mmCIF file of C-alpha atoms in Angstrom:
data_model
loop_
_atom_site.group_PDB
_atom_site.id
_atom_site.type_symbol
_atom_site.label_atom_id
_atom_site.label_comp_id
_atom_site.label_asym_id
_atom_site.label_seq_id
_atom_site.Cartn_x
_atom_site.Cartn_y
_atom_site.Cartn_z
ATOM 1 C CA UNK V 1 20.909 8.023 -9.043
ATOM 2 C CA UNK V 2 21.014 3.993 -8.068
ATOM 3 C CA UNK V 3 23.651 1.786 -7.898
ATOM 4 C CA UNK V 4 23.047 -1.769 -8.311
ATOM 5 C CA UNK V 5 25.851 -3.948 -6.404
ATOM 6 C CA UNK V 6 25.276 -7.708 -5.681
ATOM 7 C CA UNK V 7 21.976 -8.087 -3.681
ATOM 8 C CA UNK V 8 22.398 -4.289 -2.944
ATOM 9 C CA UNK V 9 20.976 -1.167 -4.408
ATOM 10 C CA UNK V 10 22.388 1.901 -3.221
ATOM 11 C CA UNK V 11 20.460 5.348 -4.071
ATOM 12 C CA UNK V 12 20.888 8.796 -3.494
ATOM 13 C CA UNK V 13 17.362 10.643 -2.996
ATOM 14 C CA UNK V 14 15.999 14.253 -2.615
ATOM 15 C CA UNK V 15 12.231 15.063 -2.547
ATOM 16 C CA UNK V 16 12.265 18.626 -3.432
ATOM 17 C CA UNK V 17 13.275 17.918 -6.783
ATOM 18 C CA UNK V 18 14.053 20.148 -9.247
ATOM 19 C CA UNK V 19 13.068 22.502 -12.710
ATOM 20 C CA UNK V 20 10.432 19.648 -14.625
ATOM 21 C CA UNK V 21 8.896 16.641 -13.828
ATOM 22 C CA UNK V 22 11.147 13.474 -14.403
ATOM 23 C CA UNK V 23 10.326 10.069 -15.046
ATOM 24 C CA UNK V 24 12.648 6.763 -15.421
ATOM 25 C CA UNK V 25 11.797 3.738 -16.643
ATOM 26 C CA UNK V 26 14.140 0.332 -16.379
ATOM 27 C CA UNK V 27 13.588 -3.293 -16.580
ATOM 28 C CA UNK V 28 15.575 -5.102 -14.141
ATOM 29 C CA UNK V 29 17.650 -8.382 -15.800
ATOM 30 C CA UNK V 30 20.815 -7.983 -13.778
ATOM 31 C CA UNK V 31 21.905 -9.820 -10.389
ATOM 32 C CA UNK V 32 19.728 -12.047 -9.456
ATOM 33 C CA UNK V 33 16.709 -9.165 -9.947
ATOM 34 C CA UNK V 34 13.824 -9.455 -12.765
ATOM 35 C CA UNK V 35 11.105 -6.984 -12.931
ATOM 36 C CA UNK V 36 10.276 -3.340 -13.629
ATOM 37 C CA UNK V 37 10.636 0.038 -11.713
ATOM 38 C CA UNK V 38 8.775 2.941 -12.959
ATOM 39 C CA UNK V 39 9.653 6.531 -11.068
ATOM 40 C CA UNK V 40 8.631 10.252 -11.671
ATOM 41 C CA UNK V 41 9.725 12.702 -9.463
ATOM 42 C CA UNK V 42 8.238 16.716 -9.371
ATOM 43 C CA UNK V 43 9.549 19.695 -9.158
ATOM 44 C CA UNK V 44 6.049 19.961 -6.771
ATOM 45 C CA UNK V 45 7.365 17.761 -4.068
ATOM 46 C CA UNK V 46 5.475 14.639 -4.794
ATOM 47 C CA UNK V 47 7.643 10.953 -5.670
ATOM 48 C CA UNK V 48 5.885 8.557 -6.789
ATOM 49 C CA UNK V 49 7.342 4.988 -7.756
ATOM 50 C CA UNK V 50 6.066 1.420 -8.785
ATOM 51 C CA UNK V 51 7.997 -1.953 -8.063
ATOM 52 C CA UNK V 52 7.432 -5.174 -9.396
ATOM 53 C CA UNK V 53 10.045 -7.337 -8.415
ATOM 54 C CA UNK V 54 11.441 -10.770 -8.045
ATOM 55 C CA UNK V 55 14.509 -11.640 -6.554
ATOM 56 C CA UNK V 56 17.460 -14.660 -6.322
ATOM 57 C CA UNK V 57 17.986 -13.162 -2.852
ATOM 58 C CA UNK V 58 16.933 -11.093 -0.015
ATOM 59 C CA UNK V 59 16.697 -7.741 -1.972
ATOM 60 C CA UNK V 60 17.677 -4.508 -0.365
ATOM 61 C CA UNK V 61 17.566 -0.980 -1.213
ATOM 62 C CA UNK V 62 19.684 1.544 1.076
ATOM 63 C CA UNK V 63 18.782 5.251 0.253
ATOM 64 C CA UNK V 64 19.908 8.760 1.569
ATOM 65 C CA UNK V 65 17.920 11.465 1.510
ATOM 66 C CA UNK V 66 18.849 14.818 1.128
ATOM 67 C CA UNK V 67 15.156 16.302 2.613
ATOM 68 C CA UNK V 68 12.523 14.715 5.029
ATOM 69 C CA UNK V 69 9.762 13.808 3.702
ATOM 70 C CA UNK V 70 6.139 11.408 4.234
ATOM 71 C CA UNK V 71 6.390 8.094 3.015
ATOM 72 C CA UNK V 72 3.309 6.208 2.664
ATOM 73 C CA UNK V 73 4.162 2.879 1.546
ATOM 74 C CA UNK V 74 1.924 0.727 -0.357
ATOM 75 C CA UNK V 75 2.383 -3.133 -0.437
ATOM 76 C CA UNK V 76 -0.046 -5.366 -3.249
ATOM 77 C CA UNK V 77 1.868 -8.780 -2.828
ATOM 78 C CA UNK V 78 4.915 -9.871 -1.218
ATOM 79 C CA UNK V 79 6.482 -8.999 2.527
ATOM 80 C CA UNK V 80 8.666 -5.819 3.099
ATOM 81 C CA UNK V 81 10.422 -4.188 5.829
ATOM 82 C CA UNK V 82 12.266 -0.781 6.664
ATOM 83 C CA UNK V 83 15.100 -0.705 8.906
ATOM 84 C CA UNK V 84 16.870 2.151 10.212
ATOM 85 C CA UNK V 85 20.345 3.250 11.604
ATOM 86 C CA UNK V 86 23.170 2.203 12.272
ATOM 87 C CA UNK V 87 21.971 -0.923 14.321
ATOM 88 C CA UNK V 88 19.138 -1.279 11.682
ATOM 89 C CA UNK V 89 16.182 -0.840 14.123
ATOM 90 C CA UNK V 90 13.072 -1.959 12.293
ATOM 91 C CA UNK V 91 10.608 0.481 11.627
ATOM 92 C CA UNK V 92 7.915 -1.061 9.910
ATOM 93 C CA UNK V 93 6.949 -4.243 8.429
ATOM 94 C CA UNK V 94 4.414 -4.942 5.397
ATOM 95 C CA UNK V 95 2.387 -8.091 4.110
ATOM 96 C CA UNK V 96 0.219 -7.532 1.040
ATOM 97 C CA UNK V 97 -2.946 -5.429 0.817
ATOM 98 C CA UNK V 98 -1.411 -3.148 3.868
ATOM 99 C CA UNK V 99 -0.250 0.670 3.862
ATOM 100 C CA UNK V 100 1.098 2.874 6.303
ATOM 101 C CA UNK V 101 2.561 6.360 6.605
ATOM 102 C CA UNK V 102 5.769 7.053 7.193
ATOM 103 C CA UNK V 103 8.306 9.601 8.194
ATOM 104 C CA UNK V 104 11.777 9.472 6.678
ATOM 105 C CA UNK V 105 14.361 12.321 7.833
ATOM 106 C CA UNK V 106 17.721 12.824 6.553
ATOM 107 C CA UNK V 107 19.347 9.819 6.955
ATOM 108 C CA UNK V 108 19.846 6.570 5.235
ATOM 109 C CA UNK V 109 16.757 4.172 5.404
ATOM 110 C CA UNK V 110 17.179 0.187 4.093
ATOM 111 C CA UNK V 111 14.107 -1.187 2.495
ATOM 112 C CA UNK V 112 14.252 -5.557 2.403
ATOM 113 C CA UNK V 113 12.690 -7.719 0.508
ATOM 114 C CA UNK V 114 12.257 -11.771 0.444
ATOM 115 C CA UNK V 115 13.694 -13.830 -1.476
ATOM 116 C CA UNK V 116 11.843 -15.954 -4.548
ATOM 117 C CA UNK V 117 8.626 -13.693 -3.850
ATOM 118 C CA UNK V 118 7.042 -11.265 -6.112
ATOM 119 C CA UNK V 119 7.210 -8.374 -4.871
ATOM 120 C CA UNK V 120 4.603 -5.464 -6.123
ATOM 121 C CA UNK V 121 4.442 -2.548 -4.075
ATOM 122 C CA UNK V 122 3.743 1.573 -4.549
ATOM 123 C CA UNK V 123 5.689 4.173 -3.289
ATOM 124 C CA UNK V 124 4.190 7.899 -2.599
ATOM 125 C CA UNK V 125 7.112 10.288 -1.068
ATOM 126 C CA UNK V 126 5.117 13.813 -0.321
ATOM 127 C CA UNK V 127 6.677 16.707 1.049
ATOM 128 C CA UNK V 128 6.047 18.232 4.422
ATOM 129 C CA UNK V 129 5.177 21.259 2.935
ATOM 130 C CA UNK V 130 2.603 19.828 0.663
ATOM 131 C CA UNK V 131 1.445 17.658 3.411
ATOM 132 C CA UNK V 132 0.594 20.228 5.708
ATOM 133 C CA UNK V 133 -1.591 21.844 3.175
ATOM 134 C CA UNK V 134 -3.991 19.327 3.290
ATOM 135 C CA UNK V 135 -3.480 17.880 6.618
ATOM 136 C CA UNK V 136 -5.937 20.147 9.271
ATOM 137 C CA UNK V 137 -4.259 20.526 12.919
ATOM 138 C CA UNK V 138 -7.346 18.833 13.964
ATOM 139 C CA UNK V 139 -6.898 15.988 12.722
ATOM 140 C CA UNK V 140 -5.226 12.202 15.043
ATOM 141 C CA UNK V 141 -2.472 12.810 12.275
ATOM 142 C CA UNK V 142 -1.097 16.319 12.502
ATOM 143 C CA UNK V 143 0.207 16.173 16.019
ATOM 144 C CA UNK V 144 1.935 13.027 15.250
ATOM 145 C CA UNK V 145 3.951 14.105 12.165
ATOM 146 C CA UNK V 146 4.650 17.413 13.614
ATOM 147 C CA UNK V 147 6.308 15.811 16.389
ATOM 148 C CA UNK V 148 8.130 13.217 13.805
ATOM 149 C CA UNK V 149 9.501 15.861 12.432
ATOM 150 C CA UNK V 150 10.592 18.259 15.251
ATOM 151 C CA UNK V 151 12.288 15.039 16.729
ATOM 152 C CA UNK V 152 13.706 14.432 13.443
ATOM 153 C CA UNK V 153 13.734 10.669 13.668
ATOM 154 C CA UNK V 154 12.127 8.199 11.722
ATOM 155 C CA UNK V 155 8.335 7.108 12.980
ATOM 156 C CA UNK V 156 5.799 4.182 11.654
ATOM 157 C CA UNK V 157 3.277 6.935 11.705
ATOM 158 C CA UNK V 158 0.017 4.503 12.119
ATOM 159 C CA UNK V 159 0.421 2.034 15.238
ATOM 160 C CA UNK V 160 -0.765 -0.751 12.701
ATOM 161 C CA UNK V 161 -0.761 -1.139 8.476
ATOM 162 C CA UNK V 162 -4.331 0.162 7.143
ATOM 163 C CA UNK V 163 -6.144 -1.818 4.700
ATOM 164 C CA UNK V 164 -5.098 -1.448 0.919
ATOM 165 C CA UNK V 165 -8.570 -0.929 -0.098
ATOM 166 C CA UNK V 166 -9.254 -1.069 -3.896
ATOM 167 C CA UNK V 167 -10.361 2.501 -4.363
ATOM 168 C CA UNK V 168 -6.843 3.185 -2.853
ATOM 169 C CA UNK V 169 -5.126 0.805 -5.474
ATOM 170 C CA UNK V 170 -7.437 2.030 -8.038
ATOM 171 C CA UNK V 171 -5.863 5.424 -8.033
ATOM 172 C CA UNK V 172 -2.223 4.256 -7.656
ATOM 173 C CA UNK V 173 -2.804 2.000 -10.816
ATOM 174 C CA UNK V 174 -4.272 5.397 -12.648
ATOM 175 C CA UNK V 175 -1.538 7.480 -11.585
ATOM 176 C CA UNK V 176 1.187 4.331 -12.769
ATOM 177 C CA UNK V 177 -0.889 4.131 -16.580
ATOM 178 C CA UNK V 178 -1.474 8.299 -16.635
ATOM 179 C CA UNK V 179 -1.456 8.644 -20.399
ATOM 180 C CA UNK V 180 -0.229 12.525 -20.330
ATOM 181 C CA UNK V 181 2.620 14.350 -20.488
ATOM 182 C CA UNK V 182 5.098 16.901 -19.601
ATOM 183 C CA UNK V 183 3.187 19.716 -17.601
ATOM 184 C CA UNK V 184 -0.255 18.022 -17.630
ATOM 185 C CA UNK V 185 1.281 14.944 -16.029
ATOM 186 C CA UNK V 186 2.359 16.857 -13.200
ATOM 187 C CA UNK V 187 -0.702 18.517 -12.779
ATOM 188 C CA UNK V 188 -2.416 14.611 -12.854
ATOM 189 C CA UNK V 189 0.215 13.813 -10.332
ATOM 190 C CA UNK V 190 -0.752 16.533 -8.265
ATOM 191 C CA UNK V 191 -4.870 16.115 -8.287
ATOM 192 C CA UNK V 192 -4.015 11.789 -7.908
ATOM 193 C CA UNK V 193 -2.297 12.760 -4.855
ATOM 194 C CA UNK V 194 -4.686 15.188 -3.554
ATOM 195 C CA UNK V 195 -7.205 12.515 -4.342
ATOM 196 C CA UNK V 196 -5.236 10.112 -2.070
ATOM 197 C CA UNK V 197 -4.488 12.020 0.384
ATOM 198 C CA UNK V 198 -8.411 12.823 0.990
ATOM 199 C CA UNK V 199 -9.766 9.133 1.090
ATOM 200 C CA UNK V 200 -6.727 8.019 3.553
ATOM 201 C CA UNK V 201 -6.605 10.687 6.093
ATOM 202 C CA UNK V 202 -10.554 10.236 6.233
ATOM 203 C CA UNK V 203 -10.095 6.656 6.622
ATOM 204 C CA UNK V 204 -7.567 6.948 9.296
ATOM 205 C CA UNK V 205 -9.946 9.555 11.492
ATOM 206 C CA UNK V 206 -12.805 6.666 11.045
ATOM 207 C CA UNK V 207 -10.119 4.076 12.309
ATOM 208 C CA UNK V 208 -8.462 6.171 14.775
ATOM 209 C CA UNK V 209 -12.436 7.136 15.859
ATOM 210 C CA UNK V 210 -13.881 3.875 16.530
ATOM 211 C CA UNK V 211 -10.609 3.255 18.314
ATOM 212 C CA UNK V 212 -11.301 6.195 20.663
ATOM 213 C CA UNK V 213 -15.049 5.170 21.166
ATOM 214 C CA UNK V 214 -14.453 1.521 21.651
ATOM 215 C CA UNK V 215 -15.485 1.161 25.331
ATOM 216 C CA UNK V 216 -12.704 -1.996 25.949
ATOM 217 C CA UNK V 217 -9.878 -1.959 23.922
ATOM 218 C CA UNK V 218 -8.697 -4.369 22.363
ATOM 219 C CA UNK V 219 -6.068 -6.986 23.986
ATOM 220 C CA UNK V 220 -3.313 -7.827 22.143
ATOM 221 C CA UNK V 221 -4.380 -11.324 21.966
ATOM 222 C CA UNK V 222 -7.131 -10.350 20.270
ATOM 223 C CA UNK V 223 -5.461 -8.160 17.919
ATOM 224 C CA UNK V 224 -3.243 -11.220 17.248
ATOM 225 C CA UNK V 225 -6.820 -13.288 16.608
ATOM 226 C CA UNK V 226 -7.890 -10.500 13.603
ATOM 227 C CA UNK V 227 -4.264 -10.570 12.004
ATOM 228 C CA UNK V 228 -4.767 -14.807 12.033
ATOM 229 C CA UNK V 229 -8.400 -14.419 10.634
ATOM 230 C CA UNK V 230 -6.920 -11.818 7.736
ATOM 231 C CA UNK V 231 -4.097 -14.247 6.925
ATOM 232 C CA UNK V 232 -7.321 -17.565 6.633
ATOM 233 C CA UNK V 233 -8.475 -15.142 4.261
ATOM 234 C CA UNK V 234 -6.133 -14.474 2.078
ATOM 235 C CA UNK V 235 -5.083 -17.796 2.122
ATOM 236 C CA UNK V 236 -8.397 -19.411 1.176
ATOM 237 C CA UNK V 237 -9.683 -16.204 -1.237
ATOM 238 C CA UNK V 238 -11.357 -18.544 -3.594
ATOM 239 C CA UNK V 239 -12.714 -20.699 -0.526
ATOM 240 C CA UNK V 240 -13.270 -18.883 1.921
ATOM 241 C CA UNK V 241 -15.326 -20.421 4.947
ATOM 242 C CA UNK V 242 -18.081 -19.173 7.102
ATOM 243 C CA UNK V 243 -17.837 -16.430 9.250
ATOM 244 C CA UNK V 244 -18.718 -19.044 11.939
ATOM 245 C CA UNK V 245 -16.233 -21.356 11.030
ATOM 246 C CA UNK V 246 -13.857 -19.163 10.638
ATOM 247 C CA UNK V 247 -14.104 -17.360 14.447
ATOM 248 C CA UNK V 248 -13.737 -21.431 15.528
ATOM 249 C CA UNK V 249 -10.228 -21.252 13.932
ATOM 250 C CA UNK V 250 -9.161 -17.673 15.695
ATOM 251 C CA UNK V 251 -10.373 -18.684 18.832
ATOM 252 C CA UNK V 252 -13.370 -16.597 19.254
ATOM 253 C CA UNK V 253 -17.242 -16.075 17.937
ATOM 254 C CA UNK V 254 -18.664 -14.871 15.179
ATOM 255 C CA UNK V 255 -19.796 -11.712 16.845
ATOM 256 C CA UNK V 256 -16.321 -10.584 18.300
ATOM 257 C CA UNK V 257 -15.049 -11.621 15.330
ATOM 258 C CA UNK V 258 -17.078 -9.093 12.835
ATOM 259 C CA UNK V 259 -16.609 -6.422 15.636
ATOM 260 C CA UNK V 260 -12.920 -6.788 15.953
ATOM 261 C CA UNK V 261 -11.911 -7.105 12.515
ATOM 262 C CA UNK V 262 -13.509 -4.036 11.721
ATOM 263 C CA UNK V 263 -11.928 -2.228 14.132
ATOM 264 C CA UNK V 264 -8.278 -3.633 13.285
ATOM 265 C CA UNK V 265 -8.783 -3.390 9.628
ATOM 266 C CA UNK V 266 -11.469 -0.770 8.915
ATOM 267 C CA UNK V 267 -13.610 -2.557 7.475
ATOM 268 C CA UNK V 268 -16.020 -5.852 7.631
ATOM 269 C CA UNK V 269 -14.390 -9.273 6.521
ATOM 270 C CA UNK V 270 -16.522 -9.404 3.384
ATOM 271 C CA UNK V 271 -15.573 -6.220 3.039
ATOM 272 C CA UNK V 272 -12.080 -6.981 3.410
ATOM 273 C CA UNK V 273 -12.382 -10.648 0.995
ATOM 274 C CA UNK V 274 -13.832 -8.910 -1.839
ATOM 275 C CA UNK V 275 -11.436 -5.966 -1.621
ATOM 276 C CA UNK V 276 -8.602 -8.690 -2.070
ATOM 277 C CA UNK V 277 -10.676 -10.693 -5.159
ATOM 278 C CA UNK V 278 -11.381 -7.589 -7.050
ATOM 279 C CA UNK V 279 -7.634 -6.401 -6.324
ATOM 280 C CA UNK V 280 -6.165 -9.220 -7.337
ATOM 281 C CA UNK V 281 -8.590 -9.984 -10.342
ATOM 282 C CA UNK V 282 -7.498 -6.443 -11.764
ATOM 283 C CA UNK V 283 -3.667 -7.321 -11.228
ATOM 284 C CA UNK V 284 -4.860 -10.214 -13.418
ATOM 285 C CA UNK V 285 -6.035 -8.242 -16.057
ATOM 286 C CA UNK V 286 -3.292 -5.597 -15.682
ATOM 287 C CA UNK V 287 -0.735 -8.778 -17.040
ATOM 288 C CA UNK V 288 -2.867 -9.209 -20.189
ATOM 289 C CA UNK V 289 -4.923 -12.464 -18.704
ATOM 290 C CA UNK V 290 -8.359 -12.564 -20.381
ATOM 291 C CA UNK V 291 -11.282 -11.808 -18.773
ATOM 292 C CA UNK V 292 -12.809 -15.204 -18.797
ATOM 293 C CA UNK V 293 -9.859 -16.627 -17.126
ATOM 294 C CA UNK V 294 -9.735 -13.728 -14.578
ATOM 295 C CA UNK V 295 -13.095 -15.012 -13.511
ATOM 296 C CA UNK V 296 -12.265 -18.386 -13.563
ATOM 297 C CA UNK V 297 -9.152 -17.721 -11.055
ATOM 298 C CA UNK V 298 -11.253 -15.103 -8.955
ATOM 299 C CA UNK V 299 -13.600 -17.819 -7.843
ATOM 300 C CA UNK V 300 -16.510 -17.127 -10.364
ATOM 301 C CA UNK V 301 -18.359 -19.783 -12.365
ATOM 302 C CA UNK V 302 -19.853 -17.437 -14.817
ATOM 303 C CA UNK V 303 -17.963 -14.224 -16.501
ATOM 304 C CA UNK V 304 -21.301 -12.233 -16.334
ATOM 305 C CA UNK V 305 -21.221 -12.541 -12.903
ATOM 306 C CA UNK V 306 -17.785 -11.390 -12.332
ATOM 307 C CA UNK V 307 -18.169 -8.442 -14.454
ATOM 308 C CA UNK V 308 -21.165 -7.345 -12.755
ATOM 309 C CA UNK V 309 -18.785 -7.690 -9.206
ATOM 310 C CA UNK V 310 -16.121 -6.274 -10.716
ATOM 311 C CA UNK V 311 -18.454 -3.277 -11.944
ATOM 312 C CA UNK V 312 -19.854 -2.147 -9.207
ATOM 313 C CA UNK V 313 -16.437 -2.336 -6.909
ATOM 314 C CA UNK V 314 -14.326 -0.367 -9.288
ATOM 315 C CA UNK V 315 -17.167 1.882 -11.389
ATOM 316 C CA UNK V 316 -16.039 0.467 -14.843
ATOM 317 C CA UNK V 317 -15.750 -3.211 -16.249
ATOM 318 C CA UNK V 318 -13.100 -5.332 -16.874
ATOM 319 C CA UNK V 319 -13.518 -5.020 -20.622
ATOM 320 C CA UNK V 320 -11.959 -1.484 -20.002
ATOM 321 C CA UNK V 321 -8.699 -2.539 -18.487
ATOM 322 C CA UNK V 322 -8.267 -4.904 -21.348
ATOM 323 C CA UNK V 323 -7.978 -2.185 -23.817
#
């Protein structure tokens, strides 16, 4: 159970759960907090929780958990951290579009938030049982949360956040609106997480791969150069500038550029633009926004064309998200 005090939520938390699946619902009008939480916890060892919050204040949540478990942490808009202890060390920091896995033993663990931001973020808790089901000992992963968990200390699993990319957020969103219940819920829980579970760990052995078989890694200066050319983006989504122009403003070319920021971020910078447009265009629709407007504020002078994009990046048209 949570208790809200001031700025502060306290919760007590236990992955294993527990008999059925439970679910809990709340609007938050109270301290300085507006916005929704929706949480359903099963008895298979799966959490899974959606935030959409504003705040008066810096936010905070402080939980204790009663089992270790994998975190993987999901941020769509707004900044987040996760400190730890009882000198707070920072374990890991999000910005939107970014995920990373991470290890949570039994201890308390503070998640912040900024203040005056919107805040919209997914939370997956998965046991370690049910993790090492699908997680093969071959894999850059498995020796990393083994050791996490013999050490018994909390661990950013990924050395940097992996792109949010929208077949990701796609799921999440169809897991948040599952229109079943009881028993069959669970078992769409379940398959959604299997489902996740498959696209990221593949995604992090491509990452981790072209890491390995990089022949000069990557300074950090130029790691610092990609993270500047993401933030251009996101900044300038409906204007975005040449791939030229926008290696001038990093401090490189256009051919480091394209060859970097795939390696930091897993993917090409068009790759990595639309992903945010078509992301943020179904938020859009998500909050009842037509679709002609949705266009309109996703850059797109004519509807037809942004339901064709929109099409082929998520498999369905907007039309359906409307209804």
């Amino acid at each position: 159970m949570c208790a809200l005090l001031s700025n502060e939520i306290k919760c007590a938390f236990d992955i294993s759960g527990s008999g059925n699946l439970r679910e809990r619902r709340k609007a938050l009008t109270e301290n300085g907090h507006t916005g929704s939480v929706y949480e359903m916890l099963s008895p298979d060892g799966i959490n899974f929780g959606y935030y959409n919050i504003k705040s008066s204040q810096e936010g905070e949540v402080v939980f204790k958990n009663m089992n270790p478990f994998l975190q993987i942490s999901y941020t769509l808009s707004g900044n987040k951290s996760y400190t730890t202890g009882s000198d707070l060390t920072k374990l890991a920091s999000f910005q939107k579009h970014q995920y990373n896995y991470l290890f949570f033993p039994e201890q308390e663990i503070h998640l912040n938030w900024q203040a005056d931001e919107q805040l919209e973020i997914f939370e997956l808790g998965v046991s370690p049982e049910l993790v090492f089901n699908f997680l093969p000992e071959e894999h850059p992963l498995f020796p990393i949360f083994s050791k996490s968990i013999a050490d018994n200390t909390p661990t950013r699993l990924s050395d940097v956040n992996l792109p949010l990319a929208s077949n990701i957020s796609a799921i999440l969103y169809d897991m948040l609106n599952c229109p079943l219940d009881g028993r069959y819920k669970q078992l769409y829980l379940k398959a959604k997480t299997t489902e996740l579970l498959a696209i990221q760990l593949s995604q992090y052995e491509q990452i981790s791969g072209m890491a390995k078989s990089d022949t000069r890694a990557l300074k950090k200066e130029d790691i610092e150069r990609m993270h500047m050319a993401r933030d251009i983006i996101i900044k300038n989504i409906n204007s975005p500038c040449t791939l030229i122009d926008l290696s001038h403003q990093v401090g490189t070319n256009d051919a480091y550029l394209k060859s970097h920021f795939k390696q930091v971020f897993g993917t090409t910078v068009y790759g990595y633009l639309q992903n945010i447009k078509m992301t943020h265009a179904r938020e859009l629709l998500t909050q009842g926004k037509a679709v002609s407007e949705v266009a309109y504020l996703s850059g797109y002078k004519h509807t037809a064309h942004f339901t064709r994009a929109f099409k082929k990046h998520f498999g369905f048209s907007p039309g359906i998200m409307k209804r």
